[in-house]
Amino acid sequence: MSVTLNSGFKMPVLGLGVWRMEGKEIRDLIINSINIGYRHFDCAADYKNESEVGDALAEAISTGHVKREDLFITTKANHGHVVEACKDSLKKLRLDYLDLYLVHFPVATKHTGVGATGSALDEEGVLEIDTTISLETTWHAMEDLVSLGLVRSIGISNYDIFLTRDCLAYSKVKPAVNQIETHPYFQRDSLVKFCLKHGISVTAHTPLGGAAANTEWFGSVSPLDDPVLKILAVKYKKTVAQVVLQWGIQRNTVVIPKTSKLERLKENFQVFDFEISKEDMDLIKKVDKNLRTNQPAKFWGVDLYA
């Protein structure tokens, strides 16, 4: 099951995020997920694991587990040196082209060299933001990647309505995707509808609300513990996670849950055999808490959403 992007290419509605994955775990994760049926993988330079993902993808392709043309690979830039960053990601991922390349956050960080993926912090531990590079400049460099044949589709990530509107105004190649945090506790219905109205597909990162990992890292509350969602899970004979993922798909977003557990990999992929009724979709609307669970300020010393 896939959505057709405004670039004409198809993106699977269910993918796998690889944030916080390391070493041998990545190899097993990628191979197992491909065997289960995953074809969409969401990466980023900032995750510091593109080389490991690339090795696993190359193994899967060379051993006949999957063809390159059947995969949909996304990664993201985290500073203004876009063309160089993209070429570095392609080298690490061992690919000739990317299916989707995103501006990771609506800000350029201090450039510390191509391939240096760590976020540059000042002596007080605050993110070093490059104020000489505009989002428009970055976007036009993203457009160059399409012309160069390095990228099939380009998009944005963590953009609000105002920034998305501006990107639509100054772009020659329209953003195909806006990847944002959205889940039952952070539904962001206005932003989702704005993007879809203007032909921008929405990918939901943290589609399960981060579950236990974000509770541990950020002290957030997980929607997987919500009593309403638990009741619906019993009704549909599914897990709460499966109900939440299907809810995301039915509201026309692409979902990219993260897990390193084989059983969860299988479970998250088994969401195409049921449909949530309109009545229950409306019920899920009521559990919204406008609660962001992913807080990069913890690492950057500054709230970019302020």
Short mmCIF file of N, CA and C in Angstrom, two decimals, residues 113-226:
data_model
loop_
_atom_site.label_atom_id
_atom_site.label_comp_id
_atom_site.label_asym_id
_atom_site.label_seq_id
_atom_site.Cartn_x
_atom_site.Cartn_y
_atom_site.Cartn_z
N GLY A 113 32.09 20.27 8.77
CA GLY A 113 32.74 19.41 7.79
C GLY A 113 31.80 18.34 7.28
N VAL A 114 31.93 18.02 5.99
CA VAL A 114 31.09 16.98 5.38
C VAL A 114 31.37 15.64 6.07
N GLY A 115 30.32 14.97 6.45
CA GLY A 115 30.48 13.69 7.13
C GLY A 115 30.49 13.81 8.64
N ALA A 116 30.63 15.04 9.15
CA ALA A 116 30.56 15.25 10.60
C ALA A 116 29.11 15.45 10.95
N THR A 117 28.49 14.43 11.51
CA THR A 117 27.04 14.46 11.69
C THR A 117 26.60 14.92 13.07
N GLY A 118 27.53 15.09 14.00
CA GLY A 118 27.15 15.54 15.32
C GLY A 118 26.69 16.98 15.31
N SER A 119 25.71 17.31 16.13
CA SER A 119 25.23 18.68 16.21
C SER A 119 26.26 19.55 16.92
N ALA A 120 26.64 20.66 16.27
CA ALA A 120 27.65 21.55 16.84
C ALA A 120 27.06 22.33 18.01
N LEU A 121 27.68 22.23 19.18
CA LEU A 121 27.22 22.94 20.37
C LEU A 121 28.26 23.95 20.81
N ASP A 122 27.82 25.08 21.38
CA ASP A 122 28.78 26.07 21.89
C ASP A 122 29.26 25.66 23.28
N GLU A 123 30.06 26.53 23.90
CA GLU A 123 30.66 26.16 25.20
C GLU A 123 29.62 26.01 26.30
N GLU A 124 28.41 26.52 26.08
CA GLU A 124 27.35 26.37 27.06
C GLU A 124 26.41 25.20 26.72
N GLY A 125 26.78 24.44 25.68
CA GLY A 125 25.97 23.29 25.31
C GLY A 125 24.73 23.64 24.51
N VAL A 126 24.76 24.82 23.86
CA VAL A 126 23.62 25.27 23.06
C VAL A 126 23.93 25.09 21.58
N LEU A 127 22.95 24.63 20.83
CA LEU A 127 23.12 24.38 19.40
C LEU A 127 23.62 25.62 18.67
N GLU A 128 24.67 25.43 17.86
CA GLU A 128 25.22 26.52 17.05
C GLU A 128 24.41 26.64 15.76
N ILE A 129 23.62 27.70 15.66
CA ILE A 129 22.77 27.92 14.50
C ILE A 129 23.45 28.88 13.54
N ASP A 130 23.51 28.49 12.27
CA ASP A 130 24.12 29.34 11.25
C ASP A 130 23.07 30.33 10.74
N THR A 131 23.22 31.59 11.11
CA THR A 131 22.22 32.61 10.75
C THR A 131 22.48 33.22 9.38
N THR A 132 23.49 32.72 8.66
CA THR A 132 23.79 33.27 7.33
C THR A 132 23.12 32.48 6.21
N ILE A 133 22.53 31.34 6.54
CA ILE A 133 21.92 30.48 5.53
C ILE A 133 20.40 30.44 5.74
N SER A 134 19.65 30.94 4.77
CA SER A 134 18.20 30.96 4.88
C SER A 134 17.61 29.62 4.46
N LEU A 135 16.38 29.39 4.87
CA LEU A 135 15.68 28.18 4.45
C LEU A 135 15.45 28.18 2.94
N GLU A 136 15.26 29.35 2.37
CA GLU A 136 15.08 29.44 0.92
C GLU A 136 16.35 29.01 0.19
N THR A 137 17.51 29.47 0.66
CA THR A 137 18.78 29.07 0.06
C THR A 137 18.96 27.56 0.14
N THR A 138 18.66 27.02 1.31
CA THR A 138 18.76 25.56 1.48
C THR A 138 17.83 24.83 0.52
N TRP A 139 16.61 25.34 0.37
CA TRP A 139 15.66 24.66 -0.49
C TRP A 139 16.10 24.66 -1.95
N HIS A 140 16.63 25.77 -2.42
CA HIS A 140 17.07 25.81 -3.82
C HIS A 140 18.23 24.83 -4.05
N ALA A 141 19.06 24.61 -3.02
CA ALA A 141 20.11 23.59 -3.12
C ALA A 141 19.49 22.19 -3.17
N MET A 142 18.39 22.00 -2.44
CA MET A 142 17.67 20.72 -2.50
C MET A 142 17.14 20.49 -3.92
N GLU A 143 16.64 21.53 -4.53
CA GLU A 143 16.12 21.42 -5.90
C GLU A 143 17.23 21.03 -6.88
N ASP A 144 18.44 21.51 -6.61
CA ASP A 144 19.58 21.14 -7.47
C ASP A 144 19.83 19.64 -7.45
N LEU A 145 19.57 19.01 -6.31
CA LEU A 145 19.77 17.57 -6.20
C LEU A 145 18.87 16.79 -7.15
N VAL A 146 17.66 17.30 -7.35
CA VAL A 146 16.74 16.67 -8.29
C VAL A 146 17.29 16.81 -9.71
N SER A 147 17.77 18.01 -10.04
CA SER A 147 18.33 18.25 -11.37
C SER A 147 19.56 17.38 -11.63
N LEU A 148 20.33 17.12 -10.58
CA LEU A 148 21.54 16.32 -10.70
C LEU A 148 21.25 14.82 -10.76
N GLY A 149 20.02 14.44 -10.50
CA GLY A 149 19.65 13.03 -10.52
C GLY A 149 20.06 12.26 -9.27
N LEU A 150 20.43 12.98 -8.23
CA LEU A 150 20.84 12.32 -6.99
C LEU A 150 19.65 11.94 -6.12
N VAL A 151 18.54 12.64 -6.33
CA VAL A 151 17.36 12.49 -5.48
C VAL A 151 16.11 12.49 -6.36
N ARG A 152 15.17 11.61 -6.05
CA ARG A 152 13.92 11.58 -6.82
C ARG A 152 12.90 12.57 -6.29
N SER A 153 12.80 12.66 -4.99
CA SER A 153 11.84 13.58 -4.37
C SER A 153 12.52 14.30 -3.22
N ILE A 154 12.08 15.53 -2.96
CA ILE A 154 12.63 16.31 -1.86
C ILE A 154 11.50 16.79 -0.96
N GLY A 155 11.85 17.01 0.30
CA GLY A 155 10.82 17.42 1.23
C GLY A 155 11.38 18.13 2.44
N ILE A 156 10.51 18.39 3.37
CA ILE A 156 10.83 19.14 4.58
C ILE A 156 10.49 18.30 5.80
N SER A 157 10.96 18.71 6.94
CA SER A 157 10.69 17.96 8.16
C SER A 157 10.61 18.93 9.33
N ASN A 158 9.63 18.71 10.18
CA ASN A 158 9.44 19.55 11.37
C ASN A 158 9.11 21.00 11.02
N TYR A 159 8.45 21.22 9.89
CA TYR A 159 7.99 22.55 9.47
C TYR A 159 6.55 22.75 9.94
N ASP A 160 6.26 23.96 10.45
CA ASP A 160 4.89 24.29 10.82
C ASP A 160 4.15 24.86 9.61
N ILE A 161 2.94 25.33 9.80
CA ILE A 161 2.15 25.85 8.68
C ILE A 161 2.82 27.04 8.03
N PHE A 162 3.34 27.97 8.83
CA PHE A 162 3.95 29.19 8.27
C PHE A 162 5.18 28.86 7.42
N LEU A 163 6.04 28.00 7.93
CA LEU A 163 7.26 27.64 7.19
C LEU A 163 6.93 26.83 5.95
N THR A 164 5.92 25.98 6.05
CA THR A 164 5.49 25.20 4.89
C THR A 164 4.92 26.11 3.81
N ARG A 165 4.10 27.06 4.23
CA ARG A 165 3.55 28.05 3.29
C ARG A 165 4.67 28.79 2.58
N ASP A 166 5.67 29.24 3.32
CA ASP A 166 6.79 29.97 2.71
C ASP A 166 7.53 29.10 1.70
N CYS A 167 7.74 27.83 2.06
CA CYS A 167 8.43 26.92 1.14
C CYS A 167 7.65 26.75 -0.15
N LEU A 168 6.34 26.67 -0.06
CA LEU A 168 5.51 26.58 -1.26
C LEU A 168 5.66 27.82 -2.12
N ALA A 169 5.83 28.97 -1.47
CA ALA A 169 5.92 30.24 -2.20
C ALA A 169 7.24 30.39 -2.95
N TYR A 170 8.36 29.97 -2.33
CA TYR A 170 9.66 30.21 -2.98
C TYR A 170 10.18 29.00 -3.75
N SER A 171 9.48 27.89 -3.71
CA SER A 171 9.98 26.67 -4.36
C SER A 171 9.64 26.63 -5.84
N LYS A 172 10.57 26.07 -6.62
CA LYS A 172 10.30 25.71 -8.01
C LYS A 172 9.87 24.24 -8.06
N VAL A 173 10.56 23.41 -7.26
CA VAL A 173 10.14 22.03 -7.05
C VAL A 173 9.45 21.98 -5.68
N LYS A 174 8.17 21.69 -5.69
CA LYS A 174 7.40 21.71 -4.45
C LYS A 174 7.83 20.59 -3.51
N PRO A 175 7.80 20.83 -2.21
CA PRO A 175 8.11 19.74 -1.27
C PRO A 175 7.11 18.60 -1.43
N ALA A 176 7.63 17.40 -1.55
CA ALA A 176 6.76 16.23 -1.73
C ALA A 176 6.22 15.73 -0.40
N VAL A 177 6.97 16.01 0.67
CA VAL A 177 6.64 15.45 2.00
C VAL A 177 6.97 16.47 3.07
N ASN A 178 6.17 16.50 4.12
CA ASN A 178 6.55 17.15 5.37
C ASN A 178 6.51 16.07 6.44
N GLN A 179 7.67 15.75 7.01
CA GLN A 179 7.72 14.73 8.07
C GLN A 179 7.65 15.43 9.42
N ILE A 180 6.63 15.08 10.19
CA ILE A 180 6.38 15.75 11.47
C ILE A 180 6.04 14.73 12.54
N GLU A 181 6.19 15.13 13.80
CA GLU A 181 5.68 14.29 14.88
C GLU A 181 4.16 14.41 14.91
N THR A 182 3.47 13.31 14.80
CA THR A 182 2.02 13.31 14.98
C THR A 182 1.56 11.91 15.38
N HIS A 183 0.67 11.88 16.35
CA HIS A 183 0.13 10.64 16.92
C HIS A 183 -1.14 11.03 17.68
N PRO A 184 -1.87 10.10 18.27
CA PRO A 184 -3.15 10.46 18.90
C PRO A 184 -3.05 11.53 19.98
N TYR A 185 -1.92 11.66 20.66
CA TYR A 185 -1.77 12.68 21.68
C TYR A 185 -1.23 14.01 21.11
N PHE A 186 -0.88 14.02 19.82
CA PHE A 186 -0.34 15.23 19.17
C PHE A 186 -0.80 15.20 17.71
N GLN A 187 -2.10 15.41 17.51
CA GLN A 187 -2.71 15.12 16.21
C GLN A 187 -2.42 16.18 15.15
N ARG A 188 -2.30 17.43 15.53
CA ARG A 188 -1.90 18.51 14.62
C ARG A 188 -2.76 18.50 13.35
N ASP A 189 -4.04 18.42 13.55
CA ASP A 189 -4.96 18.25 12.44
C ASP A 189 -4.88 19.40 11.43
N SER A 190 -4.70 20.62 11.91
CA SER A 190 -4.63 21.78 11.01
C SER A 190 -3.42 21.69 10.09
N LEU A 191 -2.27 21.31 10.64
CA LEU A 191 -1.05 21.19 9.84
C LEU A 191 -1.17 20.04 8.84
N VAL A 192 -1.70 18.90 9.28
CA VAL A 192 -1.86 17.76 8.38
C VAL A 192 -2.79 18.14 7.22
N LYS A 193 -3.91 18.76 7.53
CA LYS A 193 -4.87 19.13 6.48
C LYS A 193 -4.29 20.19 5.54
N PHE A 194 -3.52 21.14 6.08
CA PHE A 194 -2.90 22.17 5.23
C PHE A 194 -1.96 21.52 4.22
N CYS A 195 -1.12 20.62 4.71
CA CYS A 195 -0.16 19.95 3.81
C CYS A 195 -0.89 19.16 2.73
N LEU A 196 -1.85 18.35 3.13
CA LEU A 196 -2.56 17.51 2.17
C LEU A 196 -3.31 18.36 1.15
N LYS A 197 -3.89 19.47 1.61
CA LYS A 197 -4.62 20.37 0.70
C LYS A 197 -3.72 20.90 -0.39
N HIS A 198 -2.45 21.11 -0.07
CA HIS A 198 -1.50 21.70 -1.01
C HIS A 198 -0.59 20.66 -1.66
N GLY A 199 -1.02 19.40 -1.62
CA GLY A 199 -0.32 18.36 -2.35
C GLY A 199 0.95 17.85 -1.69
N ILE A 200 1.13 18.13 -0.41
CA ILE A 200 2.31 17.67 0.33
C ILE A 200 1.89 16.48 1.19
N SER A 201 2.49 15.33 0.95
CA SER A 201 2.20 14.16 1.77
C SER A 201 2.82 14.34 3.16
N VAL A 202 2.19 13.76 4.15
CA VAL A 202 2.67 13.88 5.53
C VAL A 202 3.17 12.54 6.01
N THR A 203 4.41 12.53 6.49
CA THR A 203 4.95 11.34 7.16
C THR A 203 4.95 11.61 8.66
N ALA A 204 4.41 10.66 9.41
CA ALA A 204 4.36 10.78 10.86
C ALA A 204 5.56 10.09 11.48
N HIS A 205 6.53 10.90 11.96
CA HIS A 205 7.58 10.28 12.78
C HIS A 205 7.06 10.24 14.22
N THR A 206 7.60 9.35 15.01
CA THR A 206 7.10 9.12 16.37
C THR A 206 5.60 8.82 16.32
N PRO A 207 5.13 7.94 15.40
CA PRO A 207 3.69 7.74 15.24
C PRO A 207 3.03 7.03 16.41
N LEU A 208 3.84 6.40 17.28
CA LEU A 208 3.31 5.74 18.47
C LEU A 208 3.54 6.59 19.72
N GLY A 209 3.97 7.83 19.51
CA GLY A 209 4.23 8.70 20.65
C GLY A 209 5.52 8.39 21.37
N GLY A 210 6.40 7.63 20.69
CA GLY A 210 7.70 7.35 21.28
C GLY A 210 7.70 6.22 22.29
N ALA A 211 6.50 5.83 22.75
CA ALA A 211 6.35 4.72 23.69
C ALA A 211 7.34 4.84 24.86
N ALA A 212 7.90 3.72 25.29
CA ALA A 212 8.73 3.69 26.50
C ALA A 212 10.01 4.50 26.33
N ALA A 213 10.57 4.52 25.10
CA ALA A 213 11.84 5.22 24.88
C ALA A 213 11.71 6.71 25.16
N ASN A 214 10.64 7.34 24.65
CA ASN A 214 10.47 8.77 24.87
C ASN A 214 10.05 9.08 26.31
N THR A 215 9.37 8.15 26.94
CA THR A 215 9.05 8.33 28.35
C THR A 215 10.34 8.38 29.16
N GLU A 216 11.28 7.50 28.80
CA GLU A 216 12.57 7.44 29.49
C GLU A 216 13.42 8.67 29.17
N TRP A 217 13.49 9.04 27.89
CA TRP A 217 14.37 10.14 27.47
C TRP A 217 13.80 11.51 27.83
N PHE A 218 12.50 11.69 27.56
CA PHE A 218 11.92 13.02 27.66
C PHE A 218 10.88 13.17 28.76
N GLY A 219 10.55 12.07 29.43
CA GLY A 219 9.55 12.15 30.49
C GLY A 219 8.14 12.35 29.97
N SER A 220 7.90 11.96 28.70
CA SER A 220 6.59 12.18 28.08
C SER A 220 5.64 11.03 28.39
N VAL A 221 4.37 11.26 28.09
CA VAL A 221 3.32 10.27 28.33
C VAL A 221 2.99 9.57 27.03
N SER A 222 2.91 8.25 27.04
CA SER A 222 2.68 7.49 25.83
C SER A 222 1.19 7.28 25.58
N PRO A 223 0.73 7.51 24.34
CA PRO A 223 -0.68 7.21 24.01
C PRO A 223 -0.98 5.72 24.04
N LEU A 224 0.05 4.87 24.04
CA LEU A 224 -0.18 3.43 24.08
C LEU A 224 -0.80 2.98 25.40
N ASP A 225 -0.76 3.88 26.41
CA ASP A 225 -1.37 3.57 27.70
C ASP A 225 -2.75 4.19 27.85
N ASP A 226 -3.24 4.83 26.78
CA ASP A 226 -4.53 5.53 26.86
C ASP A 226 -5.69 4.53 27.01
#
